Short mmCIF file of C-alpha atoms in Angstrom, two decimals:
data_model
loop_
_atom_site.label_atom_id
_atom_site.label_comp_id
_atom_site.label_asym_id
_atom_site.label_seq_id
_atom_site.Cartn_x
_atom_site.Cartn_y
_atom_site.Cartn_z
CA UNK A 123 -5.76 -61.54 -65.67
CA UNK A 124 -9.44 -60.87 -65.92
CA UNK A 125 -10.74 -59.54 -69.25
CA UNK A 126 -12.05 -56.62 -67.21
CA UNK A 127 -9.71 -53.68 -66.72
CA UNK A 128 -8.04 -53.77 -63.31
CA UNK A 129 -9.99 -51.31 -61.22
CA UNK A 130 -7.02 -50.24 -59.08
CA UNK A 131 -5.08 -48.99 -62.13
CA UNK A 132 -8.25 -47.42 -63.55
CA UNK A 133 -8.67 -45.56 -60.28
CA UNK A 134 -5.11 -44.33 -60.58
CA UNK A 135 -5.89 -42.97 -64.03
CA UNK A 136 -8.82 -40.99 -62.65
CA UNK A 137 -6.85 -39.67 -59.67
CA UNK A 138 -3.95 -38.74 -62.01
CA UNK A 139 -6.30 -36.73 -64.22
CA UNK A 140 -7.61 -34.78 -61.25
CA UNK A 141 -3.96 -34.05 -60.45
CA UNK A 142 -3.24 -32.89 -64.00
CA UNK A 143 -6.24 -30.51 -64.04
CA UNK A 144 -5.06 -29.20 -60.69
CA UNK A 145 -1.53 -28.60 -62.10
CA UNK A 146 -3.00 -26.60 -64.96
CA UNK A 147 -5.18 -24.58 -62.60
CA UNK A 148 -2.30 -23.74 -60.30
CA UNK A 149 0.26 -22.72 -62.92
CA UNK A 150 -1.89 -21.33 -65.74
CA UNK A 151 -4.35 -19.78 -63.31
CA UNK A 152 -1.52 -17.94 -61.48
CA UNK A 153 -2.03 -19.36 -57.99
CA UNK A 154 1.45 -20.95 -58.12
CA UNK A 155 3.35 -17.64 -58.21
CA UNK A 156 6.28 -17.88 -60.69
CA UNK A 157 9.72 -18.32 -59.17
CA UNK A 158 11.43 -16.30 -57.76
CA UNK A 159 9.02 -14.83 -55.23
CA UNK A 160 9.05 -13.69 -51.65
CA UNK A 161 7.29 -16.25 -49.46
CA UNK A 162 6.18 -13.57 -46.94
CA UNK A 163 4.50 -11.55 -49.69
CA UNK A 164 2.82 -14.58 -51.33
CA UNK A 165 1.88 -17.11 -48.59
CA UNK A 166 -0.90 -18.54 -50.75
CA UNK A 167 1.73 -19.19 -53.45
CA UNK A 168 3.71 -21.31 -51.00
CA UNK A 169 0.63 -23.47 -50.43
CA UNK A 170 -0.03 -23.63 -54.17
CA UNK A 171 3.48 -25.00 -54.79
CA UNK A 172 2.96 -27.58 -52.03
CA UNK A 173 -0.19 -28.85 -53.69
CA UNK A 174 1.70 -28.79 -57.02
CA UNK A 175 4.43 -31.00 -55.56
CA UNK A 176 1.92 -33.73 -54.71
CA UNK A 177 0.32 -33.57 -58.17
CA UNK A 178 3.39 -33.26 -60.44
CA UNK A 179 3.87 -37.05 -60.52
CA UNK A 180 0.62 -37.58 -62.43
CA UNK A 181 1.98 -37.60 -66.00
CA UNK A 182 4.70 -40.09 -65.09
CA UNK A 183 2.06 -42.35 -63.58
CA UNK A 184 0.17 -42.48 -66.85
CA UNK A 185 3.23 -43.60 -68.75
CA UNK A 186 4.11 -46.13 -66.05
CA UNK A 187 0.63 -47.69 -66.39
CA UNK A 188 1.06 -48.00 -70.17
CA UNK A 189 4.55 -49.48 -69.89
CA UNK A 190 3.49 -51.89 -67.16
CA UNK A 191 0.84 -53.49 -69.39
CA UNK A 192 2.43 -53.01 -72.82
CA UNK A 193 5.58 -54.89 -71.91
CA UNK A 194 3.68 -58.16 -71.80
CA UNK A 195 0.74 -57.54 -74.13
CA UNK A 196 0.27 -57.73 -77.87
CA UNK A 197 0.85 -54.54 -79.87
CA UNK A 198 -2.35 -53.36 -81.50
CA UNK A 199 -2.34 -51.17 -84.66
CA UNK A 200 -5.98 -50.38 -83.93
CA UNK A 201 -4.84 -48.50 -80.82
CA UNK A 202 -2.87 -46.11 -83.02
CA UNK A 203 -5.94 -45.50 -85.23
CA UNK A 204 -8.06 -44.95 -82.10
CA UNK A 205 -5.56 -42.46 -80.68
CA UNK A 206 -5.38 -40.55 -83.96
CA UNK A 207 -9.18 -40.38 -84.21
CA UNK A 208 -9.64 -39.25 -80.61
CA UNK A 209 -7.07 -36.44 -80.84
CA UNK A 210 -8.37 -35.22 -84.23
CA UNK A 211 -11.95 -35.20 -82.87
CA UNK A 212 -10.98 -32.59 -80.27
CA UNK A 213 -8.37 -30.64 -82.21
CA UNK A 214 -10.77 -30.10 -85.19
CA UNK A 215 -14.16 -29.90 -83.48
CA UNK A 216 -13.33 -27.40 -80.78
CA UNK A 217 -12.33 -24.53 -83.11
CA UNK A 218 -15.41 -25.20 -85.21
CA UNK A 219 -17.70 -25.01 -82.21
CA UNK A 220 -15.99 -21.85 -80.89
CA UNK A 221 -16.35 -20.24 -84.29
CA UNK A 222 -20.06 -21.15 -84.57
CA UNK A 223 -20.79 -19.88 -81.07
CA UNK A 224 -18.91 -16.59 -81.63
CA UNK A 225 -16.38 -17.21 -78.86
CA UNK A 226 -13.64 -17.03 -81.49
CA UNK A 227 -13.81 -15.05 -84.74
CA UNK A 228 -12.38 -16.31 -88.06
CA UNK A 229 -9.91 -13.44 -88.07
CA UNK A 230 -8.38 -14.73 -84.83
CA UNK A 231 -7.19 -17.91 -86.50
CA UNK A 232 -4.31 -17.95 -88.99
CA UNK A 233 -2.84 -20.62 -91.20
CA UNK A 234 -0.49 -21.82 -88.52
CA UNK A 235 -3.41 -22.24 -86.06
CA UNK A 236 -5.31 -24.42 -88.54
CA UNK A 237 -2.12 -26.42 -89.28
CA UNK A 238 -1.98 -27.21 -85.59
CA UNK A 239 -5.64 -28.32 -85.61
CA UNK A 240 -5.23 -30.57 -88.65
CA UNK A 241 -1.79 -31.91 -87.74
CA UNK A 242 -1.87 -32.01 -83.90
CA UNK A 243 0.90 -34.59 -83.55
CA UNK A 244 3.51 -33.00 -85.81
CA UNK A 245 2.93 -29.56 -84.33
CA UNK A 246 2.77 -30.88 -80.75
CA UNK A 247 -0.59 -29.26 -80.24
CA UNK A 248 -0.83 -31.73 -77.37
CA UNK A 249 2.71 -32.54 -76.37
CA UNK A 250 1.66 -35.57 -74.36
CA UNK A 251 -0.25 -37.11 -77.25
CA UNK A 252 2.75 -36.65 -79.57
CA UNK A 253 5.23 -38.20 -77.09
CA UNK A 254 2.83 -41.02 -76.28
CA UNK A 255 2.17 -41.85 -79.95
CA UNK A 256 5.89 -42.16 -80.65
CA UNK A 257 6.32 -44.27 -77.51
CA UNK A 258 3.50 -46.61 -78.56
CA UNK A 259 4.97 -46.99 -82.03
CA UNK A 260 8.25 -48.13 -80.41
CA UNK A 261 6.49 -50.20 -77.72
CA UNK A 262 6.83 -53.66 -79.37
CA UNK A 263 10.58 -53.13 -79.85
CA UNK A 264 10.99 -51.88 -76.31
CA UNK A 265 8.93 -54.73 -74.88
CA UNK A 266 10.93 -57.35 -76.86
CA UNK A 267 14.24 -55.81 -75.76
CA UNK A 268 13.22 -55.66 -72.09
CA UNK A 269 12.15 -59.33 -72.10
CA UNK A 270 15.33 -60.36 -73.92
CA UNK A 271 17.70 -58.84 -71.36
CA UNK A 272 18.71 -60.58 -68.17
CA UNK A 273 17.77 -58.89 -64.90
CA UNK A 274 21.27 -57.61 -64.32
CA UNK A 275 21.57 -56.25 -67.85
CA UNK A 276 18.24 -54.51 -67.50
CA UNK A 277 19.33 -52.95 -64.22
CA UNK A 278 22.51 -51.61 -65.86
CA UNK A 279 20.54 -50.22 -68.83
CA UNK A 280 18.01 -48.58 -66.50
CA UNK A 281 20.78 -47.04 -64.37
CA UNK A 282 22.42 -45.54 -67.45
CA UNK A 283 19.13 -44.19 -68.78
CA UNK A 284 18.27 -42.59 -65.44
CA UNK A 285 21.72 -41.13 -65.11
CA UNK A 286 21.37 -39.41 -68.52
CA UNK A 287 17.72 -38.37 -68.38
CA UNK A 288 17.27 -37.66 -64.64
CA UNK A 289 20.24 -37.81 -62.28
CA UNK A 290 22.44 -35.36 -64.18
CA UNK A 291 19.83 -32.55 -64.31
CA UNK A 292 18.80 -33.31 -60.71
CA UNK A 293 22.17 -32.68 -59.14
CA UNK A 294 23.69 -30.03 -61.46
CA UNK A 295 21.99 -26.58 -61.08
CA UNK A 296 22.62 -25.41 -64.66
CA UNK A 297 20.64 -25.71 -67.85
CA UNK A 298 21.41 -28.88 -69.85
CA UNK A 299 21.12 -28.63 -73.64
CA UNK A 300 19.54 -32.11 -73.81
CA UNK A 301 17.07 -31.48 -70.99
CA UNK A 302 13.48 -31.13 -72.19
CA UNK A 303 12.12 -31.47 -68.64
CA UNK A 304 10.41 -34.75 -69.44
CA UNK A 305 8.18 -33.30 -72.17
CA UNK A 306 9.42 -35.71 -74.82
CA UNK A 307 9.57 -39.28 -76.08
CA UNK A 308 13.03 -39.83 -74.61
CA UNK A 309 11.77 -39.54 -71.05
CA UNK A 310 8.71 -41.66 -71.86
CA UNK A 311 11.04 -44.36 -73.19
CA UNK A 312 12.89 -44.28 -69.83
CA UNK A 313 9.60 -44.57 -67.91
CA UNK A 314 8.60 -47.52 -70.16
CA UNK A 315 11.77 -49.34 -69.18
CA UNK A 316 11.12 -48.56 -65.47
CA UNK A 317 7.59 -49.93 -65.80
CA UNK A 318 8.88 -52.98 -67.65
CA UNK A 319 11.35 -53.72 -64.84
CA UNK A 320 8.55 -53.35 -62.26
CA UNK A 321 6.36 -55.75 -64.26
CA UNK A 322 9.03 -58.41 -64.64
CA UNK A 323 10.96 -58.15 -61.39
CA UNK A 324 9.24 -55.65 -59.10
CA UNK A 325 10.73 -53.52 -56.33
CA UNK A 326 10.21 -55.58 -53.21
CA UNK A 327 10.65 -52.74 -50.73
CA UNK A 328 7.72 -50.85 -52.24
CA UNK A 329 5.37 -53.83 -52.03
CA UNK A 330 4.63 -52.75 -48.47
CA UNK A 331 1.97 -49.98 -48.63
CA UNK A 332 3.49 -47.95 -45.77
CA UNK A 333 6.82 -47.79 -47.60
CA UNK A 334 5.18 -46.73 -50.86
CA UNK A 335 3.06 -44.02 -49.16
CA UNK A 336 6.06 -42.83 -47.17
CA UNK A 337 8.35 -42.52 -50.23
CA UNK A 338 5.56 -40.68 -52.12
CA UNK A 339 5.21 -38.15 -49.29
CA UNK A 340 8.94 -37.73 -48.84
CA UNK A 341 9.48 -37.29 -52.58
CA UNK A 342 6.76 -34.68 -52.94
CA UNK A 343 7.73 -32.77 -49.80
CA UNK A 344 11.35 -32.92 -51.05
CA UNK A 345 10.32 -31.29 -54.37
CA UNK A 346 8.60 -28.49 -52.43
CA UNK A 347 11.36 -27.91 -49.89
CA UNK A 348 14.14 -28.06 -52.46
CA UNK A 349 12.38 -25.52 -54.71
CA UNK A 350 11.67 -23.07 -51.85
CA UNK A 351 15.26 -23.44 -50.64
CA UNK A 352 16.62 -22.67 -54.10
CA UNK A 353 14.16 -19.80 -54.47
CA UNK A 354 15.27 -18.28 -51.13
CA UNK A 355 18.98 -18.53 -51.96
CA UNK A 356 18.39 -17.31 -55.54
CA UNK A 357 18.77 -13.71 -54.48
CA UNK A 358 22.44 -14.42 -53.71
CA UNK A 359 23.14 -17.06 -56.39
CA UNK A 360 21.64 -16.65 -59.86
CA UNK A 361 22.14 -20.36 -60.66
CA UNK A 362 19.79 -21.37 -57.86
CA UNK A 363 17.12 -19.03 -59.24
CA UNK A 364 17.13 -21.14 -62.38
CA UNK A 365 17.07 -24.36 -60.32
CA UNK A 366 14.08 -23.28 -58.19
CA UNK A 367 11.49 -24.79 -60.53
CA UNK A 368 13.60 -27.73 -61.78
CA UNK A 369 12.26 -30.15 -59.14
CA UNK A 370 8.83 -29.57 -60.69
CA UNK A 371 9.91 -31.15 -64.00
CA UNK A 372 8.83 -34.64 -64.92
CA UNK A 373 12.33 -36.09 -65.30
CA UNK A 374 13.58 -34.85 -61.93
CA UNK A 375 14.65 -37.75 -59.74
CA UNK A 376 12.20 -36.87 -56.93
CA UNK A 377 9.33 -36.66 -59.39
CA UNK A 378 10.26 -40.17 -60.62
CA UNK A 379 10.44 -41.66 -57.14
CA UNK A 380 7.17 -39.99 -56.23
CA UNK A 381 5.49 -41.42 -59.32
CA UNK A 382 6.84 -44.95 -58.87
CA UNK A 383 5.80 -45.02 -55.20
CA UNK A 384 2.28 -43.74 -55.98
CA UNK A 385 2.06 -46.33 -58.72
CA UNK A 386 2.88 -49.00 -56.14
CA UNK A 387 0.22 -47.66 -53.75
CA UNK A 388 -2.45 -48.29 -56.40
CA UNK A 389 -0.79 -51.42 -57.78
CA UNK A 390 -1.35 -53.22 -54.50
CA UNK A 391 -4.70 -51.62 -53.80
CA UNK A 392 -7.48 -54.21 -53.53
CA UNK A 393 -10.97 -53.10 -54.63
CA UNK A 394 -14.06 -55.22 -54.24
CA UNK A 395 -16.23 -55.82 -57.30
CA UNK A 396 -19.43 -53.85 -57.07
CA UNK A 397 -21.14 -50.68 -58.17
CA UNK A 398 -18.24 -48.39 -57.22
CA UNK A 399 -15.78 -50.45 -59.27
CA UNK A 400 -18.20 -50.43 -62.19
CA UNK A 401 -18.32 -46.62 -62.04
CA UNK A 402 -14.51 -46.51 -61.95
CA UNK A 403 -14.31 -48.68 -65.10
CA UNK A 404 -16.91 -46.46 -66.77
CA UNK A 405 -15.13 -43.20 -66.01
CA UNK A 406 -11.47 -44.13 -66.50
CA UNK A 407 -11.47 -44.53 -70.31
CA UNK A 408 -12.65 -40.93 -70.60
CA UNK A 409 -9.68 -39.42 -68.79
CA UNK A 410 -7.68 -38.81 -71.99
CA UNK A 411 -10.64 -37.01 -73.43
CA UNK A 412 -10.78 -34.74 -70.36
CA UNK A 413 -7.15 -33.81 -71.10
CA UNK A 414 -7.76 -33.19 -74.79
CA UNK A 415 -10.73 -30.97 -74.08
CA UNK A 416 -9.29 -28.62 -71.47
CA UNK A 417 -5.78 -28.54 -73.01
CA UNK A 418 -6.85 -27.56 -76.55
CA UNK A 419 -4.80 -24.51 -77.51
CA UNK A 420 -7.97 -22.39 -77.81
CA UNK A 421 -9.17 -23.48 -74.36
CA UNK A 422 -6.13 -24.16 -72.13
CA UNK A 423 -5.97 -20.61 -70.74
CA UNK A 424 -9.49 -19.47 -71.52
CA UNK A 425 -11.27 -21.97 -69.20
CA UNK A 426 -9.45 -20.36 -66.27
CA UNK A 427 -10.71 -16.94 -67.34
CA UNK A 428 -14.21 -18.23 -67.80
CA UNK A 429 -14.15 -19.60 -64.23
CA UNK A 430 -12.58 -16.39 -62.78
CA UNK A 431 -9.44 -18.09 -61.41
CA UNK A 432 -7.61 -14.73 -61.48
CA UNK A 433 -9.88 -13.29 -58.84
CA UNK A 434 -8.71 -15.70 -56.13
CA UNK A 435 -5.18 -16.57 -57.24
CA UNK A 436 -3.46 -14.44 -54.56
CA UNK A 437 -5.56 -15.60 -51.65
CA UNK A 438 -6.16 -18.90 -49.86
CA UNK A 439 -9.66 -18.90 -51.42
CA UNK A 440 -7.97 -20.44 -54.44
CA UNK A 441 -8.19 -23.85 -52.69
CA UNK A 442 -12.00 -24.24 -52.62
CA UNK A 443 -12.21 -22.50 -55.97
CA UNK A 444 -9.69 -24.93 -57.44
CA UNK A 445 -11.58 -27.93 -56.09
CA UNK A 446 -14.80 -26.72 -57.68
CA UNK A 447 -13.14 -25.90 -61.02
CA UNK A 448 -11.32 -29.24 -61.20
CA UNK A 449 -14.52 -31.15 -60.51
CA UNK A 450 -16.37 -29.10 -63.11
CA UNK A 451 -13.73 -29.61 -65.80
CA UNK A 452 -13.59 -33.33 -65.07
CA UNK A 453 -17.36 -33.81 -65.24
CA UNK A 454 -17.75 -31.75 -68.44
CA UNK A 455 -14.80 -33.47 -70.07
CA UNK A 456 -16.10 -36.89 -69.13
CA UNK A 457 -19.57 -36.15 -70.52
CA UNK A 458 -18.10 -34.88 -73.80
CA UNK A 459 -15.85 -37.93 -74.20
CA UNK A 460 -18.67 -40.31 -73.45
CA UNK A 461 -20.58 -38.61 -76.21
CA UNK A 462 -17.57 -38.95 -78.54
CA UNK A 463 -17.22 -42.63 -77.67
CA UNK A 464 -20.93 -43.18 -78.42
CA UNK A 465 -20.61 -41.42 -81.81
CA UNK A 466 -17.47 -43.40 -82.71
CA UNK A 467 -19.24 -46.59 -81.68
CA UNK A 468 -22.19 -45.87 -83.93
CA UNK A 469 -19.90 -45.08 -86.85
CA UNK A 470 -17.99 -48.31 -86.33
CA UNK A 471 -21.22 -50.31 -86.09
CA UNK A 472 -22.47 -48.96 -89.44
CA UNK A 473 -19.16 -49.74 -91.14
CA UNK A 474 -19.48 -53.46 -90.38
#
């Protein structure tokens, strides 16, 4: 492999972040009307959930990328330090800036708030960062175990993991006590094993681009159709009302197949070296910073208010508004994280 980051996976990281911002806009901005709802009364909501279905795979894609490379690469303690520093930069600096600018008053923040700012991992201020940190701490053990197992043994292990974390909750329309909807280390562990299997043995059927694109489309449309079907029947069967939004959880089987197929689309994507690829490599490392900025607990709902998302949430105007907001959040977040990277780089240079 080249010392340069592979541009196709870097592009997937960028696309996935656009998807994640879109998810947050749709749900937290109110365009994706909460289930249950009447489709005739909220046609824009039906479209919002369709867009949501094609974006919901993004988080899984991020973990698949990490697992794909970590399974055959050296574990780096410095990566843990870097992750801690990046998260603390945002969790601590944002409240300070909001206090200094008067957006938030000191009386609005209590001891628990500041505990979350100072200890963002233990309090799950950013749930993804917490789950990813635990996953990375276990990565060398997972990688060694995956490489130790024979192909057949790994297939059996993967089947058992998927049955417990995904298949059970997919087919049974009741709440499972162990189901955290994919917002935890357990599901990330499962995705790591999936990525490790892809790296070592691959899924030959998905090597063909048409198959990967087709499975991605079928999976996402399946999420949308299944949810609308459950929502429609929910008036007669309460259990299906609960199940209506279950396909939109990260550990649902359709969300997994959609993520794996999209991963394959980009895995086999060939990009020529040039200015465009250089830009991709420049922007991709900032994607995590974009997430940390707009998902800070003091910002995650406010940015939607600042951009007036509530004024278009019940009309089809939410589509162009969403596109503009997503682009703005991505650009601002990238600029901020580039600044952070420059500051961290200067600090590291002076410490040598």
